[in-house]
Short mmCIF file of C-alpha atoms in Angstrom, two decimals:
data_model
loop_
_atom_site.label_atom_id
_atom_site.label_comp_id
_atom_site.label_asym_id
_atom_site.label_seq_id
_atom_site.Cartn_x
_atom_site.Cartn_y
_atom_site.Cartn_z
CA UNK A 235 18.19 8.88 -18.08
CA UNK A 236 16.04 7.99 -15.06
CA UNK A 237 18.44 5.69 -13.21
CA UNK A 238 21.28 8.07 -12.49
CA UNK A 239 19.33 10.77 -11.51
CA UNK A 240 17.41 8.79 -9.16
CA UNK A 241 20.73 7.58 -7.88
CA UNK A 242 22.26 11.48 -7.22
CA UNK A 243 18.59 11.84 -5.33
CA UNK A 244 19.41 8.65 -3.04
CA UNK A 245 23.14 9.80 -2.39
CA UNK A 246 21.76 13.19 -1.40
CA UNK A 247 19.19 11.17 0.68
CA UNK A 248 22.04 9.80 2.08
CA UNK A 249 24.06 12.47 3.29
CA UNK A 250 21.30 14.70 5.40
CA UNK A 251 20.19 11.14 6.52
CA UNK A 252 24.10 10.44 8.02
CA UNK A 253 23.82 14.29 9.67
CA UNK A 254 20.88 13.08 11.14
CA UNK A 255 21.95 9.90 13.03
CA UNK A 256 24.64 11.34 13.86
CA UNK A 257 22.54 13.78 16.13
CA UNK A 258 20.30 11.01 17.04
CA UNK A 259 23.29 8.97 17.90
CA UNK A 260 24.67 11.78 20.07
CA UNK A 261 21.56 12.32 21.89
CA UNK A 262 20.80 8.61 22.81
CA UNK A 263 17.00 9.23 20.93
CA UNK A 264 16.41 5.98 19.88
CA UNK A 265 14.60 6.10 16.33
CA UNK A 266 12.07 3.81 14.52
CA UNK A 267 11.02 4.03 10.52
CA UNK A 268 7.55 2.64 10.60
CA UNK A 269 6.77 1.48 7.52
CA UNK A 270 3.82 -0.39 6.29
CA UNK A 271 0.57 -0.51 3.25
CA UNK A 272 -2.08 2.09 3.86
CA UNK A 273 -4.65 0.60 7.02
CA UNK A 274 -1.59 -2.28 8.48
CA UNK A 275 -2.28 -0.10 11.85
CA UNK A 276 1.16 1.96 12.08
CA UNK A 277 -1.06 4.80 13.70
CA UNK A 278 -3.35 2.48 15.73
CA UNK A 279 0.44 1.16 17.35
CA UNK A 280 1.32 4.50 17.78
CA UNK A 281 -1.49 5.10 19.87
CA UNK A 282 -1.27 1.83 22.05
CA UNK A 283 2.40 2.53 22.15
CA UNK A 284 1.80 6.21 23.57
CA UNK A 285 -0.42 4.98 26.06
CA UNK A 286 2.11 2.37 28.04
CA UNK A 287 5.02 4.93 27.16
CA UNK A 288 5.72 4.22 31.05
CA UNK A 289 8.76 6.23 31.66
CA UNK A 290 10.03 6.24 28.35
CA UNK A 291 9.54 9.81 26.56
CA UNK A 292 8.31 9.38 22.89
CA UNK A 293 7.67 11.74 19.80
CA UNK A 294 6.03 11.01 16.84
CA UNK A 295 6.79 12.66 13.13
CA UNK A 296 3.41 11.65 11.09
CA UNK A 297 3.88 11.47 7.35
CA UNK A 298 1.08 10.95 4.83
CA UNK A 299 0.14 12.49 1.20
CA UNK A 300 -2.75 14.87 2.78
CA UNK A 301 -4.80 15.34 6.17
CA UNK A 302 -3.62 16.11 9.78
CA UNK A 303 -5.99 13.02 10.58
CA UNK A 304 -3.32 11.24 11.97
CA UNK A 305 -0.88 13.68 14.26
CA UNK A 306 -4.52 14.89 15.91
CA UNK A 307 -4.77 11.50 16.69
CA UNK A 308 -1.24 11.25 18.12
CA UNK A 309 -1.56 14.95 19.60
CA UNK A 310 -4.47 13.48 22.33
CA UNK A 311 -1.54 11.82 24.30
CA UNK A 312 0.28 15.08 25.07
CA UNK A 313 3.22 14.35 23.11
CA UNK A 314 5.55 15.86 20.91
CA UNK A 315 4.05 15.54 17.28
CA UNK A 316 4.39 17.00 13.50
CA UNK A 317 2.73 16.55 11.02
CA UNK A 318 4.27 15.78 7.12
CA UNK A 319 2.06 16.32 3.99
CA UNK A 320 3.90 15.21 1.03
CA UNK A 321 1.45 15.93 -1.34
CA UNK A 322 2.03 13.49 -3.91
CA UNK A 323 4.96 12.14 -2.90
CA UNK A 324 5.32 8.72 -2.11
CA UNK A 325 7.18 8.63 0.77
CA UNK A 326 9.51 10.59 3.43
CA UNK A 327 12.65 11.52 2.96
CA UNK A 328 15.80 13.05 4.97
CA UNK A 329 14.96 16.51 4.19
CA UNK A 330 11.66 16.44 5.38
CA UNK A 331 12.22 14.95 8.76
CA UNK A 332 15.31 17.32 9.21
CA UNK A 333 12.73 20.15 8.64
CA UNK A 334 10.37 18.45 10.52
CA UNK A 335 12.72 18.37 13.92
CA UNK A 336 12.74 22.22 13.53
CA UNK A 337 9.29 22.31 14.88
CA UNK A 338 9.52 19.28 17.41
CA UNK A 339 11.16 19.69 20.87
CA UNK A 340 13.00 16.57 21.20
CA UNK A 341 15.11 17.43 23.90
CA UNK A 342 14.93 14.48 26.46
CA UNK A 343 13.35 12.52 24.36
CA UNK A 344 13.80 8.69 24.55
CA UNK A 345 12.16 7.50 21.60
CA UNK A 346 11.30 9.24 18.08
CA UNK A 347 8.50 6.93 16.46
CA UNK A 348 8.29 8.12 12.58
CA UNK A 349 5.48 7.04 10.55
CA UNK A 350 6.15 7.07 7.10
CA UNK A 351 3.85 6.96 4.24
CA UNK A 352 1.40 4.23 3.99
CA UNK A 353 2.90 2.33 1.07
CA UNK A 354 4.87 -1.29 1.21
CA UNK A 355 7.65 -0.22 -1.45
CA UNK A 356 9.12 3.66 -2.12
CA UNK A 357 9.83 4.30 1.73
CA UNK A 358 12.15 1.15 2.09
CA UNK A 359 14.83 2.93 -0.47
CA UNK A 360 15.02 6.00 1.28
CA UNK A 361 17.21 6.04 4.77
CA UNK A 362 15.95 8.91 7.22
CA UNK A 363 18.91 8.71 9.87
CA UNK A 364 16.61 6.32 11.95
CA UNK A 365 18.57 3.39 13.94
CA UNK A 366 15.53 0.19 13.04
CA UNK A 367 13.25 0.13 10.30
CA UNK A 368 10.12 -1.30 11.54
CA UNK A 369 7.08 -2.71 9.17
CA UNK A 370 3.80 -3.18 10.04
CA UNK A 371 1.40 -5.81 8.30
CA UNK A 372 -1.68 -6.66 8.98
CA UNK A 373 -4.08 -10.39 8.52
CA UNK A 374 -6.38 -9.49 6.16
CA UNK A 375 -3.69 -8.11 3.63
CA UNK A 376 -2.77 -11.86 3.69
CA UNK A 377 -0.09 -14.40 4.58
CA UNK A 378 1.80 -14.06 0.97
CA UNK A 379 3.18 -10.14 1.81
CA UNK A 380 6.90 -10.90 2.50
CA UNK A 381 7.31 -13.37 -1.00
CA UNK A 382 5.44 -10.33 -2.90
CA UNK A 383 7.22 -7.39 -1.28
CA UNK A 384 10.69 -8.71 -0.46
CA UNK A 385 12.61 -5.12 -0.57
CA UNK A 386 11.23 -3.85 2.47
CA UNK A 387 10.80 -7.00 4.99
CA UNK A 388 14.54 -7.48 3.71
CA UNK A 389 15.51 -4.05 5.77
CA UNK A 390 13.19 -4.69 8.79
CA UNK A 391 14.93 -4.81 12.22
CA UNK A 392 11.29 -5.56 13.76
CA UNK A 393 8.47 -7.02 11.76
CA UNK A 394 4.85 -6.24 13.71
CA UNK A 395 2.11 -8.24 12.11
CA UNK A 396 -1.30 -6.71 13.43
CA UNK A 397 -5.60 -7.61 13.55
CA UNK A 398 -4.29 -10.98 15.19
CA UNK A 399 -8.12 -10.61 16.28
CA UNK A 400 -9.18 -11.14 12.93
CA UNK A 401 -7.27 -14.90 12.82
CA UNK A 402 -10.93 -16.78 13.02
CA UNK A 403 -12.31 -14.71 10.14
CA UNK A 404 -9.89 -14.69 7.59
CA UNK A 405 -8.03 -17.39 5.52
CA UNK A 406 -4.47 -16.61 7.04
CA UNK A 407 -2.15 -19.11 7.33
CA UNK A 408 -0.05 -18.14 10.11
CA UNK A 409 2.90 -20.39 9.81
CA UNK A 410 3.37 -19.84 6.02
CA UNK A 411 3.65 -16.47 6.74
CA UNK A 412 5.96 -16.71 9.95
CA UNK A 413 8.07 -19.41 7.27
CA UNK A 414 8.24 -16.81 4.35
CA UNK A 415 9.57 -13.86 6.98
CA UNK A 416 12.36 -16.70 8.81
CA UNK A 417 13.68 -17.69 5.44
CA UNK A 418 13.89 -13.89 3.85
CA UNK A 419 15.03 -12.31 7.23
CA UNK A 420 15.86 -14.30 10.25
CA UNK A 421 17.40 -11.15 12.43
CA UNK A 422 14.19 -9.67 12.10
CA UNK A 423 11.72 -9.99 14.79
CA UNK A 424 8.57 -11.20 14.89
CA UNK A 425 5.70 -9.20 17.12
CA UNK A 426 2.13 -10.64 16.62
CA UNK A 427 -0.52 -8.86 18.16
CA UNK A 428 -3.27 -6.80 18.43
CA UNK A 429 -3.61 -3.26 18.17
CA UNK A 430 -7.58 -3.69 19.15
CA UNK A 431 -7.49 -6.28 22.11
CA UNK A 432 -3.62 -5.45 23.10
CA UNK A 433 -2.87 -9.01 22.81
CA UNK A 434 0.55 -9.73 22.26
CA UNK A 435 1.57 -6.04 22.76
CA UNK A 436 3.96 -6.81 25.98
CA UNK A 437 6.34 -8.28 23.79
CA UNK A 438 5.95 -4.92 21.07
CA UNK A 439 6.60 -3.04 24.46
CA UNK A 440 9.75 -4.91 25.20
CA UNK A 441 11.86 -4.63 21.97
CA UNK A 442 11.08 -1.07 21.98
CA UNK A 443 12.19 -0.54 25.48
CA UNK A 444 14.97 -3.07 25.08
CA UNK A 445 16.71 -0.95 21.86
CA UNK A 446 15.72 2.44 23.54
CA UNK A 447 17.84 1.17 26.14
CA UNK A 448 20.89 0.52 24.03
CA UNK A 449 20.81 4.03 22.59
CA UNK A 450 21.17 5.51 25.48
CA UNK A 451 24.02 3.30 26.56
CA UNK A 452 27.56 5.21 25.88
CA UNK A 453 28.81 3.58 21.62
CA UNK A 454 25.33 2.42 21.94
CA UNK A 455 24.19 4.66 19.19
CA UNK A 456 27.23 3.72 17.12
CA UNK A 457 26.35 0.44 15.92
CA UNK A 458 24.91 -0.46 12.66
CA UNK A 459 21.36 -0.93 11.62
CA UNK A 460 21.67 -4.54 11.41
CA UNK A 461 22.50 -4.83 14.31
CA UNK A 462 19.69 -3.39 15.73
CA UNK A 463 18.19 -6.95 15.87
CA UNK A 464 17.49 -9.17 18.92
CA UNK B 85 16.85 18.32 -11.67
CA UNK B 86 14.22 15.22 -10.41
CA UNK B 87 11.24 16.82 -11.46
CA UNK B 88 11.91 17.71 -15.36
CA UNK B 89 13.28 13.92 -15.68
CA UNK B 90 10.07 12.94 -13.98
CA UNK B 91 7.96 14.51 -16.33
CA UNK B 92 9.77 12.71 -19.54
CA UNK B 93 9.62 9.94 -18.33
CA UNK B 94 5.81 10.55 -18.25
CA UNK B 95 5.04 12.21 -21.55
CA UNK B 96 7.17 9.18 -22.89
CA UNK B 97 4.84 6.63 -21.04
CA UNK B 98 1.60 9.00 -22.23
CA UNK B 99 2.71 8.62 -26.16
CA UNK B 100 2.81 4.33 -25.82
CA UNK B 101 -0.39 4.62 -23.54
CA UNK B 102 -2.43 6.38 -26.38
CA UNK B 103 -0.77 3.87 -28.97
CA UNK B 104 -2.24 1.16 -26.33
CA UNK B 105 -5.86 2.66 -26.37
CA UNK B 106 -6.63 3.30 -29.91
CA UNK B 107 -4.81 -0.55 -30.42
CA UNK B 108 -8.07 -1.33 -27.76
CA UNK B 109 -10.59 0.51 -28.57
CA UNK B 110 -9.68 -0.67 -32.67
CA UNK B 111 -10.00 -4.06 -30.91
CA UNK B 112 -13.40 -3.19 -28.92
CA UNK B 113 -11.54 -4.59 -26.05
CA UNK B 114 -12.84 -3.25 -22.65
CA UNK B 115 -9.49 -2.74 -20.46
CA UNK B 116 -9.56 -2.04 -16.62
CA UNK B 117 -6.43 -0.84 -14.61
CA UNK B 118 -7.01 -2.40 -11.00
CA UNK B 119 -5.61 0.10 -8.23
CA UNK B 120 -5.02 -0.96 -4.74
CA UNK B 121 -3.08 -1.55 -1.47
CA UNK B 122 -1.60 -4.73 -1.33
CA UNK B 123 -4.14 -7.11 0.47
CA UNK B 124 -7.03 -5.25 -0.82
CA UNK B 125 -8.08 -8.03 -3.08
CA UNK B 126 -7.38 -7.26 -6.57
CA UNK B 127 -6.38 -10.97 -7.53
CA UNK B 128 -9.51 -12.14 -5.24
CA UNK B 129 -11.84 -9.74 -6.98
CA UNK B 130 -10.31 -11.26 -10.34
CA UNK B 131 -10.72 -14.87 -9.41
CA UNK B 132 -14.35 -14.16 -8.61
CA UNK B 133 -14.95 -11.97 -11.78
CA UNK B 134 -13.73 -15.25 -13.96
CA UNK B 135 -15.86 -17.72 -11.93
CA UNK B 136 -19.03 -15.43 -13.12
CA UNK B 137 -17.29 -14.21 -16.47
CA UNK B 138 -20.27 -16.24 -18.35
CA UNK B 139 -20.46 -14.99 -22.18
CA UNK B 140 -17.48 -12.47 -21.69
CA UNK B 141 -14.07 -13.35 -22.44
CA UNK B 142 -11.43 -12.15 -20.35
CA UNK B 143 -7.62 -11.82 -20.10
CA UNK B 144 -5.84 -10.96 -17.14
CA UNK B 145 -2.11 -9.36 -17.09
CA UNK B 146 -0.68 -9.50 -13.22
CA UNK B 147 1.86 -6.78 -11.71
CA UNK B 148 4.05 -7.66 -8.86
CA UNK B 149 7.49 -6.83 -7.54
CA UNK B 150 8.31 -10.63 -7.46
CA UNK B 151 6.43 -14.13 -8.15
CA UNK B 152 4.43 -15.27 -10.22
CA UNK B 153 1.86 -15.90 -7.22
CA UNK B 154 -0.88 -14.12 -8.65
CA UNK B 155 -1.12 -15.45 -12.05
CA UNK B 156 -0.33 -19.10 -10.84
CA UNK B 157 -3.92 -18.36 -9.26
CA UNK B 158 -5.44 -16.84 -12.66
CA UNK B 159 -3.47 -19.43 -14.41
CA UNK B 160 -6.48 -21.76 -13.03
CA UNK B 161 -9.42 -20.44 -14.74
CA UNK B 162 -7.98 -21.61 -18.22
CA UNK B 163 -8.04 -17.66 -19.47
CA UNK B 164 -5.05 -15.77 -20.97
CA UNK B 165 -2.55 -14.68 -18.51
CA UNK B 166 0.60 -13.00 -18.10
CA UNK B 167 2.34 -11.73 -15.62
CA UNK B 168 4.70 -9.09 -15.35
CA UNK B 169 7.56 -8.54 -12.61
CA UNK B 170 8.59 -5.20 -12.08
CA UNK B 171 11.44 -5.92 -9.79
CA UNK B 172 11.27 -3.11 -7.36
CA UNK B 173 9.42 -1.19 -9.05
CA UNK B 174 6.18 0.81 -7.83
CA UNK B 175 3.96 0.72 -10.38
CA UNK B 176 3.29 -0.88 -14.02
CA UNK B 177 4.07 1.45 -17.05
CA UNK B 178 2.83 1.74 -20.74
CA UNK B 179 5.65 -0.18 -21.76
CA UNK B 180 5.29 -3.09 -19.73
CA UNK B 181 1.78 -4.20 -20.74
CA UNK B 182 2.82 -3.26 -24.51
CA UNK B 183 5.45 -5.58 -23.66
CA UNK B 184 3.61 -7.78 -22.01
CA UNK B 185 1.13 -8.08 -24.39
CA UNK B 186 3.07 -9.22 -27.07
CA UNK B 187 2.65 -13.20 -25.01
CA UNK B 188 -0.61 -13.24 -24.40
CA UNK B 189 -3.13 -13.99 -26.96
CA UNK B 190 -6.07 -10.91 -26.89
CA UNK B 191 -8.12 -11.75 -29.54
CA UNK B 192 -11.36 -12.67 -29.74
CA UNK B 193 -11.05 -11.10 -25.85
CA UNK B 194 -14.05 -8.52 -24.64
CA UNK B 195 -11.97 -7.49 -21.16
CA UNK B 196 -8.45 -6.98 -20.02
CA UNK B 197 -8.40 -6.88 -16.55
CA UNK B 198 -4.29 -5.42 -15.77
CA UNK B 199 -3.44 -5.74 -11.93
CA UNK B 200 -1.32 -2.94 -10.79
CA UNK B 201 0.88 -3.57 -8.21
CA UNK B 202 0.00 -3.19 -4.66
CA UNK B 203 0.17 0.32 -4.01
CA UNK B 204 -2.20 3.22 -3.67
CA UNK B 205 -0.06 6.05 -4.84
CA UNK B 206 2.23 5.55 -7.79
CA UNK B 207 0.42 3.44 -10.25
CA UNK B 208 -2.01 6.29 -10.49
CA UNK B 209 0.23 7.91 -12.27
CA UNK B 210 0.73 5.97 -15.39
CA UNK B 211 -1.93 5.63 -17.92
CA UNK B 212 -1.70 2.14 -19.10
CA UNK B 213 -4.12 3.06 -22.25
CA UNK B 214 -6.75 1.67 -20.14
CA UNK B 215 -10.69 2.87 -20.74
CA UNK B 216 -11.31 2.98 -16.80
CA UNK B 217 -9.28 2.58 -13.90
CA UNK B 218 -10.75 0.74 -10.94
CA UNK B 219 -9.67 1.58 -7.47
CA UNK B 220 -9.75 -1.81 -4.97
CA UNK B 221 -10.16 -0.68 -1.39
CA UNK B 222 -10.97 -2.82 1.63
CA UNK B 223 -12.86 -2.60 4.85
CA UNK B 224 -9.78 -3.74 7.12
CA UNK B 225 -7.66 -0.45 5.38
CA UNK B 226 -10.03 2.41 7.32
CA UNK B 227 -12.97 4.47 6.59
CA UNK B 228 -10.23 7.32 6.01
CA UNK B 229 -8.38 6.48 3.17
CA UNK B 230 -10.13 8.29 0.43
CA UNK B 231 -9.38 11.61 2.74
CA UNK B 232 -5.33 10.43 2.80
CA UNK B 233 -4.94 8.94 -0.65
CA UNK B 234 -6.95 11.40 -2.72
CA UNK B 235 -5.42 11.24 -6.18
CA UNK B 236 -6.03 7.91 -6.76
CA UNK B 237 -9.68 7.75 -5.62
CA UNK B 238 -9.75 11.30 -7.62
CA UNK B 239 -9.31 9.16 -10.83
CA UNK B 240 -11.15 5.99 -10.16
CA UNK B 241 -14.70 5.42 -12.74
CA UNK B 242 -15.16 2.48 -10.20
CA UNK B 243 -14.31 2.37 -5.98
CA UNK B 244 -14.62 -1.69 -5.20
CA UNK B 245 -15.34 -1.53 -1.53
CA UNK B 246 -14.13 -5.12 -0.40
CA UNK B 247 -14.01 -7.61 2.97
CA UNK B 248 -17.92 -6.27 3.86
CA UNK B 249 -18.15 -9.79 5.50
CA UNK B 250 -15.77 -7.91 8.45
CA UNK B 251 -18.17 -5.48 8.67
CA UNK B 252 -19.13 -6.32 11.96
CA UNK B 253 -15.70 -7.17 13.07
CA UNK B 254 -13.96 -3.37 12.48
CA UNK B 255 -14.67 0.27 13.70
CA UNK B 256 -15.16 0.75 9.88
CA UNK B 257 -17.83 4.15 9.60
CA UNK B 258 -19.50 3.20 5.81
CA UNK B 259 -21.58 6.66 5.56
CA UNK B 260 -18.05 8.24 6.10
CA UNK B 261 -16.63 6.53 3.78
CA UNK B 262 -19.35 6.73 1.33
CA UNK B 263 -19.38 10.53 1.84
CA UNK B 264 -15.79 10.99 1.62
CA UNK B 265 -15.70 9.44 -2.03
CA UNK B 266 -19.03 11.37 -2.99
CA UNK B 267 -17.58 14.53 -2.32
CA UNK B 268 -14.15 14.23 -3.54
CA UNK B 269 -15.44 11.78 -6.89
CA UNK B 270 -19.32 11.78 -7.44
CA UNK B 271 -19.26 10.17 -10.60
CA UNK B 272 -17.54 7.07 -9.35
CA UNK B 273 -19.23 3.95 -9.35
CA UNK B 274 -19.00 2.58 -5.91
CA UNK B 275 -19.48 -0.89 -5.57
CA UNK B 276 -19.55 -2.60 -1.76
CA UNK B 277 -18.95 -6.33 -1.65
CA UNK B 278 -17.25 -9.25 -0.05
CA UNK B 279 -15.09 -11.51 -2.34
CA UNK B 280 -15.64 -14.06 0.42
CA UNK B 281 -19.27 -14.48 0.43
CA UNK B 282 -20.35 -13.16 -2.61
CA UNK B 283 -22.37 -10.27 -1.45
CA UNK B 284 -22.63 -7.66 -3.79
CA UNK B 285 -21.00 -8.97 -6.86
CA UNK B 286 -23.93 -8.93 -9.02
CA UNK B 287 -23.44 -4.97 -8.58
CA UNK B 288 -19.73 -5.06 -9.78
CA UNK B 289 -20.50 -7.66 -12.71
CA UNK B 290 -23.62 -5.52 -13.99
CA UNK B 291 -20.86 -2.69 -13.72
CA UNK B 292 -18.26 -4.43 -15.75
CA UNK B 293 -21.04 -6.05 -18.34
CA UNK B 294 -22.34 -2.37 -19.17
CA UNK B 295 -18.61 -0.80 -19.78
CA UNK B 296 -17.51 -3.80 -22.46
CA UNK B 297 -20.79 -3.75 -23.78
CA UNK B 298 -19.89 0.14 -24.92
CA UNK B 299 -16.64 -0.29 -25.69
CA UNK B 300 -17.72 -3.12 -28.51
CA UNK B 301 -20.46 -0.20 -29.98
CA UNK B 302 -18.82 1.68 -32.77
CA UNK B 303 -17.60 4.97 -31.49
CA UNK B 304 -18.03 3.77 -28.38
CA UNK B 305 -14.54 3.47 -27.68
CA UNK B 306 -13.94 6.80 -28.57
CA UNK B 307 -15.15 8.32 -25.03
CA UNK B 308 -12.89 9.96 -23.23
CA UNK B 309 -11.74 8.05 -19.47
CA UNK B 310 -14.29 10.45 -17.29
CA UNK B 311 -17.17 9.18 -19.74
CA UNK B 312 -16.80 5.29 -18.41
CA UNK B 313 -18.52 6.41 -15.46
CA UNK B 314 -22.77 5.61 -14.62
#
């Protein structure tokens, strides 16, 4: 009984999620799913992010179970923000970020930076109209996280793996990990850095810029996710 | 048409998961459902838990989306082990362990420690017939997540703060966090340690010694989940 209704809530998924790139698409807003386990630093990169926006305009939808914690966070930089609760729910979906935009002015916007629940699996299986889907690890949840959660690093245009400041105090073996991501998915690319010291956050900086740029350039918007890739 | 389907599909799980317990507490078999992000050191806090098992005889069953990983690293301690692979799915269910349980040899066994896949939201959902569940948290996560992730932490009898050895390496605020679980879940045993270094495990075994030691008394079984508290 499950599986086909679960499939009829996907295909509706689907749908508003089309409607919605289509208007991304047409407005050359370049759009990023973050996804990533609760504490990988998806709002601590939204905040480093913000802050050498340079000339790029950025937004931020914030989605978690409960708490405004982190669009007040966001909201210090100035910037467009909402805030999703999902109560229980498990991760964001089409409908909510279509609701969402009815209370965000995204007009000349460059960037829309959505930040999903914190939660490695549900979010990967629902599409929100975004052009990359972005995950975020972090050291200490350890160097075996693309074997164990293979779904979502599957679907990851950009693959951000954060705390590099915690490399001397952990057991984290670097190349295993860099191994396990080039064998699963080698169009995906690879940003190590810091969220604390900013090391390593140039080259965050450039891939964003670099794809915000192709959305804005004309049948930029009108390629596919996979190619959304360096 | 989701939700009613959703709701089956629990009261179905909730009939196997009270078959489960009274099979347990008939057994005088302690069982704990480990909650956590992935990272947070479930499988650590399991390794270390059989190192200083002593006169207590434990089984371990392992939940993961893919590999056999984590039970490769039980596998080691020469206890029973099984693990289960859920394919994409977010969380274990009754079924599952009563499945699983039919290859792994529980008698003569005082604890069954079940892993729960890495994820703080779903699993919560799903009684797995345990006595307690035991929520797995860790220092590099945030001080904030009890705040964000409250039904989980709502249900935990035990909070395992881990990675205290990072203490001095994070912006981690423990009276927050400590307060945060105190007023949202007083009666939860919180337990601070490092799986590292060792520090504070005494704490978490005393914890785990006094909860079998009930569940072998007669009746003692018979408490309801918010009873295997301190």
């Amino acid at each position: 009984m499950q599986i086909p209704v679960i499939q009829k809530v996907l295909a509706a998924n689907d749908l508003i999620a089309e409607e919605l790139r289509a208007q991304f698409e047409n407005a050359g807003l370049f759009v990023v799913n973050l996804l990533g386990s609760p504490g990988a630093g998806k709002t601590s990169l939204l905040e480093r992010t913000l802050e050498r926006a340079g000339g790029m305009k950025m937004g931020v939808i914030e989605g978690d179970l409960a708490t405004s914690l982190d669009a007040d966070r966001i909201a210090r930089f100035g910037v467009p923000v909402v805030q999703i609760n999902t109560g229980g729910g498990c991760h964001l979906d089409a409908a909510m970020v279509r609701k969402a935009l009815g209370s965000l002015d995204a007009s000349g916007l460059d960037v829309l930076l959505i930040e999903n629940v914190g939660n490695l699996i549900c979010p990967a299986e629902f599409d929100l109209g975004e052009a990359c889907k972005a995950v975020v690890c972090s050291l200490p949840e350890g160097d075996d996280k693309v074997l164990k959660y293979p779904a979502i690093f599957s679907l990851a245009s950009a693959v951000v793996l954060n705390k590099l400041d915690l490399l001397n105090y952990l057991n984290f073996n670097l190349p295993d990990f860099r191994r396990h991501l080039a064998e699963l998915n080698p169009d995906a690319a690879l940003v190590e850095l810091s969220c604390l010291t900013g090391e390593g956050f140039d080259r965050w900086m450039e891939w964003l810029e670099l794809e915000a740029r192709k959305a804005r350039e004309p049948g930029g918007g009108s390629r596919s996710p996979a190619q959304c890739r360096e």
